[in-house]
Coordinates of C-alpha atoms (C1' of nucleotides) in Angstrom, one line a residue:
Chain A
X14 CA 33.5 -45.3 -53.2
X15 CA 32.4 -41.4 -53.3
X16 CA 31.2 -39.9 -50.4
X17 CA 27.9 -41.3 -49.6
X18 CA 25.2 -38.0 -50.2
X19 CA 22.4 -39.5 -48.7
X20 CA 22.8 -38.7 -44.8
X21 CA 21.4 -41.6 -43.4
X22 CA 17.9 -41.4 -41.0
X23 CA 19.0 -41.2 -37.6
X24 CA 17.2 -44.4 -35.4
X25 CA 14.6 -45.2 -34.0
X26 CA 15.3 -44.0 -30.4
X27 CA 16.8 -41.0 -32.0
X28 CA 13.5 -39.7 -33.6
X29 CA 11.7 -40.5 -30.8
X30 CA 14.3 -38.1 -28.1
X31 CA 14.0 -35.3 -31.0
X32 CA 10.3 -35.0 -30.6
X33 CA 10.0 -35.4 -27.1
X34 CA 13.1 -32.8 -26.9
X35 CA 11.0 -30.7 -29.3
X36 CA 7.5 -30.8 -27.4
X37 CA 9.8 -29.6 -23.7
X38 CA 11.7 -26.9 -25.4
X39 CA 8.5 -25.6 -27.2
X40 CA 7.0 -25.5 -24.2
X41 CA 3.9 -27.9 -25.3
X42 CA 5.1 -29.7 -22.3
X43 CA 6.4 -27.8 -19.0
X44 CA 8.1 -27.8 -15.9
X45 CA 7.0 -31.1 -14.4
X46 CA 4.7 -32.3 -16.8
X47 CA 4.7 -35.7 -17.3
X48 CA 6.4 -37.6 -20.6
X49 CA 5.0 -40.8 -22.3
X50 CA 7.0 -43.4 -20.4
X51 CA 8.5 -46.9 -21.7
X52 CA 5.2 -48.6 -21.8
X53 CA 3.3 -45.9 -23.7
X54 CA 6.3 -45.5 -26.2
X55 CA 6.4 -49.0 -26.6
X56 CA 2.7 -49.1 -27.9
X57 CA 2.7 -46.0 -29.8
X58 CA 5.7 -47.2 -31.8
X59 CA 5.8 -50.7 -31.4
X60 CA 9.0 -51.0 -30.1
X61 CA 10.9 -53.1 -27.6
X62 CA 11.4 -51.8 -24.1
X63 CA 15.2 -51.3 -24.0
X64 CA 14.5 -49.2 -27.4
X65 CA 12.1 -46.6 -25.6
X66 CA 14.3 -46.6 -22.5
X67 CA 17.1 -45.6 -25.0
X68 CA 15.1 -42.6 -26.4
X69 CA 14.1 -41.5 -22.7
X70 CA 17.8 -41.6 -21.9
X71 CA 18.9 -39.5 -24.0
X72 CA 16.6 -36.9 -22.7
X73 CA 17.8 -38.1 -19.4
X74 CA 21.4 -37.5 -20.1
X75 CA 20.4 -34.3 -21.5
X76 CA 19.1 -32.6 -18.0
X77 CA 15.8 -32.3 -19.9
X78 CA 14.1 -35.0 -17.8
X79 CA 14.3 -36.6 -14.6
X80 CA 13.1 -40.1 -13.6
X81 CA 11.2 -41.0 -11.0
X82 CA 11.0 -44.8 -10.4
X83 CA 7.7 -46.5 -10.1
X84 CA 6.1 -42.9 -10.8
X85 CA 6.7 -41.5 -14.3
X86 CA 9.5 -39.1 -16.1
X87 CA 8.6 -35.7 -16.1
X88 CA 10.0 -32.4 -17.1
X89 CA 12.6 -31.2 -15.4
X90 CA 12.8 -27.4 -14.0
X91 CA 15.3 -24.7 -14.1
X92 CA 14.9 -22.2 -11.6
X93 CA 18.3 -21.0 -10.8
X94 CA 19.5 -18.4 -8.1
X95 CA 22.0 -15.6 -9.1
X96 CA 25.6 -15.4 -7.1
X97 CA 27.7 -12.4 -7.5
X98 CA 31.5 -12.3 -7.8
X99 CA 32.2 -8.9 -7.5
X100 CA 29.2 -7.1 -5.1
X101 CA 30.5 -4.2 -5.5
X102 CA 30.2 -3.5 -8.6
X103 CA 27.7 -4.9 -9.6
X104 CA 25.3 -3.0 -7.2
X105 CA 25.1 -0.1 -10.1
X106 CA 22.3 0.5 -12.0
X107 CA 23.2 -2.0 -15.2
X108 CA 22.2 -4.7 -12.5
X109 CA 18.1 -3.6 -12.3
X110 CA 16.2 -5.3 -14.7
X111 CA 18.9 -5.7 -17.0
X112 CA 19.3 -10.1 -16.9
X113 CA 19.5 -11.7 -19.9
X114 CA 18.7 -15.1 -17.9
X115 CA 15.6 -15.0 -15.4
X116 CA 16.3 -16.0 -11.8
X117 CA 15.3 -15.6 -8.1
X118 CA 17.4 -12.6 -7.4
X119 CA 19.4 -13.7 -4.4
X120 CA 18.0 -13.5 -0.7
X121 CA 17.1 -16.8 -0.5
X122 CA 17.8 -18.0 3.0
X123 CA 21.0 -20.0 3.3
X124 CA 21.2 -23.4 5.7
X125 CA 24.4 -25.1 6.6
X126 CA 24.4 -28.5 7.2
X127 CA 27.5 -30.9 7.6
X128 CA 29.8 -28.7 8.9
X129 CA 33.6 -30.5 9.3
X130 CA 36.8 -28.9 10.2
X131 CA 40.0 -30.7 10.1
X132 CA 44.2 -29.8 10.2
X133 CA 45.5 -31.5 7.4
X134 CA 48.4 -32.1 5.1
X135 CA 47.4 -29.9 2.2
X136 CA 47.8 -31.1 -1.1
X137 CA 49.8 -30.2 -3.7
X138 CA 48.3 -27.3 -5.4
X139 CA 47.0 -25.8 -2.3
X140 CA 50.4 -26.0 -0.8
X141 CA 52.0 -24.3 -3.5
X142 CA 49.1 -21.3 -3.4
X143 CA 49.0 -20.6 0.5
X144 CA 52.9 -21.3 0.4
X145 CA 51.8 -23.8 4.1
X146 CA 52.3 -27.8 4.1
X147 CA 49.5 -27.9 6.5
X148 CA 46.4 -26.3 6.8
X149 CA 43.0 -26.2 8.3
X150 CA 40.4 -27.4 6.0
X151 CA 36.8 -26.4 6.6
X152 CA 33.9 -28.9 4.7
X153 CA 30.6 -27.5 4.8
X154 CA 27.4 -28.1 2.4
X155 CA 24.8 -25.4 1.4
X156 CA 21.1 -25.4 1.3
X157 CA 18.4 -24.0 -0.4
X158 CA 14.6 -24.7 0.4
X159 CA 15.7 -27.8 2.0
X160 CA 17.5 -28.9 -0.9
X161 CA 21.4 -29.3 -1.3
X162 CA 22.9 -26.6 -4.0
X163 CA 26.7 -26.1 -3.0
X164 CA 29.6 -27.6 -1.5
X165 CA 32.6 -25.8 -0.2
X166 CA 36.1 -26.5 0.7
X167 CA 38.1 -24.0 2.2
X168 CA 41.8 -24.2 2.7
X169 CA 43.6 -22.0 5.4
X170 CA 47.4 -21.5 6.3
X171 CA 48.1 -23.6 9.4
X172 CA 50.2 -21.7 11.0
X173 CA 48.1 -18.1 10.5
X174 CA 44.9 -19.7 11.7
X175 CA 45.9 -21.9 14.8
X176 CA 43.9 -21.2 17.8
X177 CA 41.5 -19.3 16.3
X178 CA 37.4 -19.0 15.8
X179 CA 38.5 -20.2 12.2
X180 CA 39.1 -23.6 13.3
X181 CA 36.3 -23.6 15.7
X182 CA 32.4 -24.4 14.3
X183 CA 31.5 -20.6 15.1
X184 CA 33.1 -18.5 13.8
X185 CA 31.6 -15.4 15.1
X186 CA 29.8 -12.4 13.3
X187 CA 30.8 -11.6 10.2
X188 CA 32.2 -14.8 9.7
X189 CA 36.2 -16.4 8.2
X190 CA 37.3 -13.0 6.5
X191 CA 35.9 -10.7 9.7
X192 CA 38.3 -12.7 11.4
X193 CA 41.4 -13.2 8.6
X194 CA 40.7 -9.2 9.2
X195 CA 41.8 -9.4 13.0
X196 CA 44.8 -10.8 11.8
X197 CA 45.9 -8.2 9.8
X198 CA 45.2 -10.4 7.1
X199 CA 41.9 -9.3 5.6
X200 CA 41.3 -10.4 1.9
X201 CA 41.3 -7.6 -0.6
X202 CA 41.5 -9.5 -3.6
X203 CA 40.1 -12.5 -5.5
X204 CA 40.6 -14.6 -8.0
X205 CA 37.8 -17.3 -9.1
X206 CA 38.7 -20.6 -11.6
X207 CA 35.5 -21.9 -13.0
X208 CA 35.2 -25.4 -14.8
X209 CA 32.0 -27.3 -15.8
X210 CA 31.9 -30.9 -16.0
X211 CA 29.8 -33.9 -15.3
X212 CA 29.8 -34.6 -11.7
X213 CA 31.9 -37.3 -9.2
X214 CA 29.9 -40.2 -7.4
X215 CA 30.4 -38.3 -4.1
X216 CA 29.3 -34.9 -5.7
X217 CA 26.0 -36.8 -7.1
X218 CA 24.9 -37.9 -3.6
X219 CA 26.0 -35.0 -1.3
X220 CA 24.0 -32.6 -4.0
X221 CA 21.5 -35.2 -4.5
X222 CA 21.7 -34.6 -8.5
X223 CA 19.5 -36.3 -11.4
X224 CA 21.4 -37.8 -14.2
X225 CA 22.0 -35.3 -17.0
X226 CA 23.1 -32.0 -14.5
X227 CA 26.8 -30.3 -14.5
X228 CA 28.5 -29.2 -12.0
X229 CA 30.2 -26.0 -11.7
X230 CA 33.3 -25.7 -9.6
X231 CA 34.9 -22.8 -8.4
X232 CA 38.2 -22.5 -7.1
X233 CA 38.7 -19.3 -5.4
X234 CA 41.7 -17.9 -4.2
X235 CA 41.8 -14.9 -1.5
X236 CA 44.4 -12.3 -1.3
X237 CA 45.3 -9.5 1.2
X238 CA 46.1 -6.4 -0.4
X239 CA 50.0 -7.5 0.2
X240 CA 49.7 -10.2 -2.2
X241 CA 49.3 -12.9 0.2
X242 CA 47.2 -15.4 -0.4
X243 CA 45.4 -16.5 3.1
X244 CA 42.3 -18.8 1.4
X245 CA 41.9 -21.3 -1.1
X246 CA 37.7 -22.3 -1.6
X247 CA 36.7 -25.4 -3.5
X248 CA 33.0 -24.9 -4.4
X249 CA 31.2 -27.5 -6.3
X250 CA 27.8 -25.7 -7.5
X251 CA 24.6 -27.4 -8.6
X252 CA 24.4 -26.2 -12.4
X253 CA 20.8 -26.4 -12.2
X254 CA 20.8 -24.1 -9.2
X255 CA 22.9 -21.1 -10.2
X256 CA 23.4 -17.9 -12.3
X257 CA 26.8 -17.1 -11.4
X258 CA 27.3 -12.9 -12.4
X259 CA 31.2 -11.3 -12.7
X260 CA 31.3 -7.5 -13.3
X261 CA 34.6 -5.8 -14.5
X262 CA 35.4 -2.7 -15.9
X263 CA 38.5 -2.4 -19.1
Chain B
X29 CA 8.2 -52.1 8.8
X30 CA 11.4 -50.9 10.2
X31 CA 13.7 -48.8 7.7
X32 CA 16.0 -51.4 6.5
X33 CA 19.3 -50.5 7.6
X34 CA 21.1 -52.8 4.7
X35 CA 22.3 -50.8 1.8
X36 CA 21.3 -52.6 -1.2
X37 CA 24.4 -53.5 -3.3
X38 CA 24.7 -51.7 -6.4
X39 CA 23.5 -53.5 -9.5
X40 CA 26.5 -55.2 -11.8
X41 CA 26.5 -52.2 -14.3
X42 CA 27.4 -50.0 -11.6
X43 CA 30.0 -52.1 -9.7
X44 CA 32.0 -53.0 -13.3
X45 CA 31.6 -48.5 -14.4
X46 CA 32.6 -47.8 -10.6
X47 CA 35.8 -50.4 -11.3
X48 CA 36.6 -48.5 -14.2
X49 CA 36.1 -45.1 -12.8
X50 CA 38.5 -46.4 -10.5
X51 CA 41.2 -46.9 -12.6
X52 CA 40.6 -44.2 -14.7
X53 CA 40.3 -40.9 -11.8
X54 CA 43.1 -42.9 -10.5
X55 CA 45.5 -42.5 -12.8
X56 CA 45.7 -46.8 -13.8
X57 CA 44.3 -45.8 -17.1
X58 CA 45.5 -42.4 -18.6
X59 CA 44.1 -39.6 -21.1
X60 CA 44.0 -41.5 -24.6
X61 CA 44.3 -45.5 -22.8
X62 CA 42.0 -48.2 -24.5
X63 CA 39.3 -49.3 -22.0
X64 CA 38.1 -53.0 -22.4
X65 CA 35.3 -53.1 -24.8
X66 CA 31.7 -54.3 -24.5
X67 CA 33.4 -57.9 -25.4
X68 CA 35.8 -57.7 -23.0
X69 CA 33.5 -57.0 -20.4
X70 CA 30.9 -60.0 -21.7
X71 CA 33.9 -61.8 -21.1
X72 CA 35.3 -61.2 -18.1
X73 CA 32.1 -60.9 -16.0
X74 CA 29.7 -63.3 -17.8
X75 CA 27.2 -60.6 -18.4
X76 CA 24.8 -59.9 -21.6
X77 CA 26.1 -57.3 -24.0
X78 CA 23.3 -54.8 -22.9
X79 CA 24.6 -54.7 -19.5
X80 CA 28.2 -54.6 -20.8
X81 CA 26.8 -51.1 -23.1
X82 CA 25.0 -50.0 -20.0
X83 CA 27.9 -49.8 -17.5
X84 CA 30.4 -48.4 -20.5
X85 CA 27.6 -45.5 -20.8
X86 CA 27.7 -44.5 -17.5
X87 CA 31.2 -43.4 -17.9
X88 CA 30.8 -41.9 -21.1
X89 CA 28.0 -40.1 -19.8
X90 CA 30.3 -38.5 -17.2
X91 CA 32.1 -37.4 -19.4
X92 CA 35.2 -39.8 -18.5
X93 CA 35.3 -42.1 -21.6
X94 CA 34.6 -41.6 -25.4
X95 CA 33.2 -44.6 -27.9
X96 CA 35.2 -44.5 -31.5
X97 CA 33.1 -46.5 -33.2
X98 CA 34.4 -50.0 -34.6
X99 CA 37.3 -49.0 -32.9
X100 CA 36.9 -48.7 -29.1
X101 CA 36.0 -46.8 -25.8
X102 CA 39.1 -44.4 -25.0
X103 CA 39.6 -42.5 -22.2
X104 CA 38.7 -38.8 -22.5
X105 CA 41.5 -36.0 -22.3
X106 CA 40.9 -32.5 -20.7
X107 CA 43.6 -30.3 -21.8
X108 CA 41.8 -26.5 -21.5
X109 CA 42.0 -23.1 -22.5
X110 CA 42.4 -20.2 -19.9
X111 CA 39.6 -17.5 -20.6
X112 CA 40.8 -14.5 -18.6
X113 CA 37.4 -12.2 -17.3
X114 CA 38.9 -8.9 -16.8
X115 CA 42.7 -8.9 -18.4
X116 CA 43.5 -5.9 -16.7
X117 CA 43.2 -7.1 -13.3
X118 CA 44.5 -10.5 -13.6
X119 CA 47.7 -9.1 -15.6
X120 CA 49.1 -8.9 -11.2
X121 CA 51.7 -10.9 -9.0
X122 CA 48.7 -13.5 -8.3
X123 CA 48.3 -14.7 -11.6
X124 CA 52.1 -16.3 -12.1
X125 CA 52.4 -19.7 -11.1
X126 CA 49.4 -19.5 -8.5
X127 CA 46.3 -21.6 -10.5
X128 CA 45.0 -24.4 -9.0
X129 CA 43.9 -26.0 -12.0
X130 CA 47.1 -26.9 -14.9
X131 CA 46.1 -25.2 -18.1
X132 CA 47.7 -24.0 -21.2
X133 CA 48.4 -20.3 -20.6
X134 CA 46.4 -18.9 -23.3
X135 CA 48.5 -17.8 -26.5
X136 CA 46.8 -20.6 -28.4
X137 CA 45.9 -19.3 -32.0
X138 CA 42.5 -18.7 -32.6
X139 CA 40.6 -19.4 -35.9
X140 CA 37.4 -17.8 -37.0
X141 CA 35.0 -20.2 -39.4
X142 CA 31.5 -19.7 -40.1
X143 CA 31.1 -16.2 -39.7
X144 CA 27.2 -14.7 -40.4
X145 CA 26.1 -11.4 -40.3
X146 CA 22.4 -10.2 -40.0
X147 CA 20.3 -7.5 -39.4
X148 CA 17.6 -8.8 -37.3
X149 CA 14.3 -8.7 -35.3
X150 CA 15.8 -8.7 -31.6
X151 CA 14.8 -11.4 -29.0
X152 CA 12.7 -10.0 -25.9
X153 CA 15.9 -10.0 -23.5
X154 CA 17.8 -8.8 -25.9
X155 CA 15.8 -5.9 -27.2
X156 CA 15.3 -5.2 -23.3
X157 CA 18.6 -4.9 -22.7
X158 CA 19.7 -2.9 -25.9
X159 CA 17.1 -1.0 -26.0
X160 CA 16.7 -1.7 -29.6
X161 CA 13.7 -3.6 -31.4
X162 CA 16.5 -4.4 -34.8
X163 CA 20.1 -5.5 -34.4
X164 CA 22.6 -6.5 -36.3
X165 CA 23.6 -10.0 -35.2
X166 CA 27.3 -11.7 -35.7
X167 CA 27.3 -15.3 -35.1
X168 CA 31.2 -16.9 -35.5
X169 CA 32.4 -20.0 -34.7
X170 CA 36.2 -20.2 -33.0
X171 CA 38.3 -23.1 -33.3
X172 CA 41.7 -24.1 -31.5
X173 CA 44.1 -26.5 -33.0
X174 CA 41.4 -27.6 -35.4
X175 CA 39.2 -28.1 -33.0
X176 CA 36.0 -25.9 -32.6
X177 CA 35.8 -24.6 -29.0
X178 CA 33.3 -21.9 -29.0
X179 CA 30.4 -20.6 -30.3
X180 CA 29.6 -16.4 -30.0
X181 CA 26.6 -14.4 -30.8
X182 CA 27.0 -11.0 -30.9
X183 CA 24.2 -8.2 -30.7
X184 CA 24.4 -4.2 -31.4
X185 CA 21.6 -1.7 -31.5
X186 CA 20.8 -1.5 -35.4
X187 CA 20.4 2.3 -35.1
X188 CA 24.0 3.0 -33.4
X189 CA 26.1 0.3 -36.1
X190 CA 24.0 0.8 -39.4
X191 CA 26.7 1.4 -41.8
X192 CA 29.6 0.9 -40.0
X193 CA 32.4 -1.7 -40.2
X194 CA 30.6 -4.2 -37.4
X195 CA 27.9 -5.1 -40.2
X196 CA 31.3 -5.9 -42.7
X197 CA 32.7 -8.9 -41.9
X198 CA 36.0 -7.3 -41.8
X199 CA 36.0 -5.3 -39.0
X200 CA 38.9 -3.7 -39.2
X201 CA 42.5 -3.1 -36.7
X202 CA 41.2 -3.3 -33.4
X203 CA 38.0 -5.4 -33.7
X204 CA 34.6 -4.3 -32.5
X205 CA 35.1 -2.9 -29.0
X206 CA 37.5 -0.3 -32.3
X207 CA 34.6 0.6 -33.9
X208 CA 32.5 1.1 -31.2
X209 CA 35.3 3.5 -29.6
X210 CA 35.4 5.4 -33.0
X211 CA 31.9 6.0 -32.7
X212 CA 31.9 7.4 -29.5
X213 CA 30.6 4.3 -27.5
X214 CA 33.8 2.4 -26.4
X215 CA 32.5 -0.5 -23.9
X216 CA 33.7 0.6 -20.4
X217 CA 32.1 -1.5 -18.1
X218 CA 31.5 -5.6 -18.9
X219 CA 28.8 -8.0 -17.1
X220 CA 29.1 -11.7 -17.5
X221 CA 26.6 -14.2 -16.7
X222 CA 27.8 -17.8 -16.7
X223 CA 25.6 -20.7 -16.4
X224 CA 26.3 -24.8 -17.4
X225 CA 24.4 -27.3 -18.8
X226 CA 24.2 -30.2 -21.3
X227 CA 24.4 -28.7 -25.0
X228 CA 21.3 -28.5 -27.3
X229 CA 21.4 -30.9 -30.4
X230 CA 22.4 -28.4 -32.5
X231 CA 25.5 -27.2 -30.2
X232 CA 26.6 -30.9 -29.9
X233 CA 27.3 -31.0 -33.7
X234 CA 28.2 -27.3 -34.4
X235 CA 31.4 -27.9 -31.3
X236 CA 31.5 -31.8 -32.1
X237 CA 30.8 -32.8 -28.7
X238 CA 30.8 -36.2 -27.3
X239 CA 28.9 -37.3 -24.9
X240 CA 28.8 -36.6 -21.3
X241 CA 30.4 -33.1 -21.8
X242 CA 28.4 -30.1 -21.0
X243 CA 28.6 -26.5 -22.1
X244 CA 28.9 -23.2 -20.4
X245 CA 26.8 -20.5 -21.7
X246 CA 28.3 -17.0 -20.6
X247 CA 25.7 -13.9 -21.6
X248 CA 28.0 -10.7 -21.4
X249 CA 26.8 -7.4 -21.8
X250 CA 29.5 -4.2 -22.6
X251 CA 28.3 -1.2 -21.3
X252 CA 30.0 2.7 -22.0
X253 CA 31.1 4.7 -19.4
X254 CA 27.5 6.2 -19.4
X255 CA 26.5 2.6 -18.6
X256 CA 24.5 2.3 -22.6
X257 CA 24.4 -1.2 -23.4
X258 CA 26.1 -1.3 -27.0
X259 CA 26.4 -4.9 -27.2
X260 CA 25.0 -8.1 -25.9
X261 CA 27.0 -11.2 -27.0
X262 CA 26.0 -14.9 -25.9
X263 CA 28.7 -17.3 -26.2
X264 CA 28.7 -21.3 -25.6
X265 CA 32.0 -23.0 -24.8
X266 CA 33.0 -26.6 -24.8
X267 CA 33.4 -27.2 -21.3
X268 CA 35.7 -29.4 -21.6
X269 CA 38.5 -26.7 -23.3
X270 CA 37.9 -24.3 -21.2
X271 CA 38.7 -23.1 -17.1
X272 CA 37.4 -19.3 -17.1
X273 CA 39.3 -16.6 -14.4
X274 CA 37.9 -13.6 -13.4
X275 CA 40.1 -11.4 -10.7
X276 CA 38.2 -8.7 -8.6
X277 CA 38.9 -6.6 -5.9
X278 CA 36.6 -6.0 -2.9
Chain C
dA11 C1' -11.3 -40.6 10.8
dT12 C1' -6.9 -43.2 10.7
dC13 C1' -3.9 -46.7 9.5
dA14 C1' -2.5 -50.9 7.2
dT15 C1' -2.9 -53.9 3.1
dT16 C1' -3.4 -54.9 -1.5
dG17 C1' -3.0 -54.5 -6.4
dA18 C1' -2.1 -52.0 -10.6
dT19 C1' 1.3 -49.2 -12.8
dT20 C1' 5.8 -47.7 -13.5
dT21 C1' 10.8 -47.7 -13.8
dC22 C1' 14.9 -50.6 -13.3
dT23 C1' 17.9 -54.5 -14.1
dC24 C1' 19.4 -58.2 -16.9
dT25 C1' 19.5 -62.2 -20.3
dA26 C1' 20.2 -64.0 -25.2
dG27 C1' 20.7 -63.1 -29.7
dA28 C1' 20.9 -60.9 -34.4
dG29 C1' 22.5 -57.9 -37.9
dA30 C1' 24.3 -53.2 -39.4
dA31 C1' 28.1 -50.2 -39.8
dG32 C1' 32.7 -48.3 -39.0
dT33 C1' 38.0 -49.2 -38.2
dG34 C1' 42.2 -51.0 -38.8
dC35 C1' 45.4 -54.4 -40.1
dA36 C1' 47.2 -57.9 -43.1
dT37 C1' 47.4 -59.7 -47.5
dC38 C1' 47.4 -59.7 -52.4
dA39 C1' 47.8 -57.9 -57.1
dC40 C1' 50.2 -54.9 -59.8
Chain D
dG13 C1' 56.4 -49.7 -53.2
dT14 C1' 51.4 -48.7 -53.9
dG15 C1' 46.8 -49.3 -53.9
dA16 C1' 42.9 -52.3 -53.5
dT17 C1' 40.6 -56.1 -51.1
dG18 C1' 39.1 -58.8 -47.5
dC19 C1' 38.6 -60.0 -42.8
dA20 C1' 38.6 -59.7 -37.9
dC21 C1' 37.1 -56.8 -34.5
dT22 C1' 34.6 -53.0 -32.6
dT23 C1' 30.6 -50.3 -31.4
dC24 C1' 25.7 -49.4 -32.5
dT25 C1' 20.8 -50.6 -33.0
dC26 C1' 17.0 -53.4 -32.0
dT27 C1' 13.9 -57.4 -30.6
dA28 C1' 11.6 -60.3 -27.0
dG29 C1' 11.0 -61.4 -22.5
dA30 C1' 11.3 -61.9 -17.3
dG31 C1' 11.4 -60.5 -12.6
dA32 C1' 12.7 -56.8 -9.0
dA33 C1' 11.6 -52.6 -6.8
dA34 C1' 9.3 -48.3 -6.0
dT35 C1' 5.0 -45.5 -6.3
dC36 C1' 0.3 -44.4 -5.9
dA37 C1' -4.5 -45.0 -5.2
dA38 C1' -8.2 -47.7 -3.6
dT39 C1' -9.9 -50.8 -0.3
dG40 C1' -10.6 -52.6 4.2
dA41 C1' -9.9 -53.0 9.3
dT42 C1' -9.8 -50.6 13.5

DNA sequence: ATCATTGATTTCTCTAGAGAAGTGCATCAC
DNA sequence: GTGATGCACTTCTCTAGAGAAATCAATGAT
């Protein structure tokens, strides 16, 4: 046989996700508005019930919709905040007005819930990085407006950190690095890893995350200005929720 | 009524995808390994195919499973690229041996397809940012192994490039960031601006996506030494191929 | 006015079954 | 050996229907 030419309609469910999609991203529906849901779709097109739930789905999957049972699916809404890597430099002036993505510029107020700080037997990776078997491990969970955005893992030598604020809840002004910097051991330099991907079970109900939203995680390393590396930080980042911004010069 | 203190158990298509998840983030089933199949399931746990599909979905929604059609569902590979931020600063001591996530250090061959090259009526950000109601637009498509990996839009002020090599699609030794030096505008300063989410239709098919794997969308902006924007290039990556570093002082 | 109840509406879970369409292997003709 | 054919198996699409569970607004009792 020759290659068929005649690209075959896409389904049922298919056509019905690409109009939908079409009516969000054109903006004829917005940010919370409500979608036809599996009854109306089912009259409009005469279709069975599992066919329109396969057509919201999609749009689920996609992030472009959020369900809300015994309520309705609606729009789903983007309004991210910005995080800086470098602050620095990016406090010049290509900062001001100068976005291509709109966001709250940061100063949103922070709340940290589920704090949770442990000695452990670090593994593998970290080991290898902070050059300790054991470390402390500080858990904690980020807030924004009440809602969960950010988890974080930090990783500390044992032996540097033992007996101090670091392994206590309070760590005193100016936080981890003010006192890494009593040590003699204050980070100078950074290096940040940044995946996407879909997130873990565990991930989906600390961040409380509809179907269909990434996750970003970070893995940041911090150096003293000796080359030593005296923090590894596991973020996992609401994809929804963030902007993240990296300045460099070259 | 009191809040009822028993957790409901999880519906069967939940308990059969957490099994599998299971095996899979455990390491029972590895990167390429046949999963059993909507039959196998029907089978094994006496459920209708539907429910079979629906718990196999949730996994390929996360991005932990790929469907072949008329062939079976696979377990998904990652395998990615390392995108270094700024080369200059991660070229130091902290950058050998020290990742937390495995990668292929980069030195994977690049191939270029699709390249298109317009002069063009500038989005709002865009023009806002360049300064510049026309550009000339390069949109390429980069592919490793084979496999495309990224997508990359490039903008430059129409007035500053008219008639230079960077409206050729040749651009000569040296690239862009070249011509832009010859004419007295080398980039000096870089901003990135990374964000994640699931791909638009037409990103699915232009990077072959499957299912479940989101993109990251990085907007970065070059700016000279006088801190003139000079180009404004918008890039989507397969999230799965890629773990992005940026190194910074501070 | 406030609170509890009821009922309509909505999404969620699941069953049972049918046919289409793509894959991959074994078999057969040459 | 080589290529074509057929068949078993797989995922994909869709129908029809049922009951569970959550939401929301209206109604009624206090």
């Amino acid at each position: 046989m020759q290659q068929s030419p005649v690209p075959p309609d896409p389904p049922i469910y298919r056509r019905i996700a690409d109009r939908l999609r079409e009516a969000i991203l054109s903006g004829d529906l917005r940010d919370g508005d409500r979608l036809p849901g599996e009854n109306a779709l089912m009259a409009e097109y005469g279709i069975a019930r599992a066919t329109a739930r396969q057509a919201l789905s999609v749009l689920i999957n996609e992030g472009l919709a959020v369900p809300k049972r015994g309520s309705g699916v609606y729009v789903r809404l983007f309004r991210p905040i910005r995080r800086h890597g470098s602050r620095r430099l990016s406090r010049r002036q290509w900062e001001r007005g100068q976005a291509i993505w709109d966001s709250d510029t940061e100063g949103r107020p922070y709340t940290v819930d589920d704090v949770n700080i442990d000695r452990e037997v670090a593994e593998e990776a970290v080991a290898r990085i902070l050059d300790s078997a054991e470390v402390w491990v500080r858990r904690r969970r980020y807030s924004v407006d009440g809602r969960p955005v950010q988890l974080s893992v930090s990783h500390f030598p044992a032996a540097l950190v033992e007996g101090t604020a670091i392994t206590r809840e309070d760590t005193g002004p100016g936080g981890v690095y003010a006192r890494l910097g009593d040590l003699g051991h204050a980070p100078a330099h950074f290096t940040e890893e940044v995946r996407a991907r879909m997130p873990h079970p565990h991930e989906t109900v600390q961040l409380d995350l509809p179907a269909g939203t990434p996750v970003i995680a970070i893995g940041r390393v911090a150096y003293t200005a000796a080359g030593v590396a005296v923090e590894v930080n596991e973020m996992i980042l609401d994809a929804a929720s963030y902007v993240l911004q990296y300045d460099f010069d070259s």
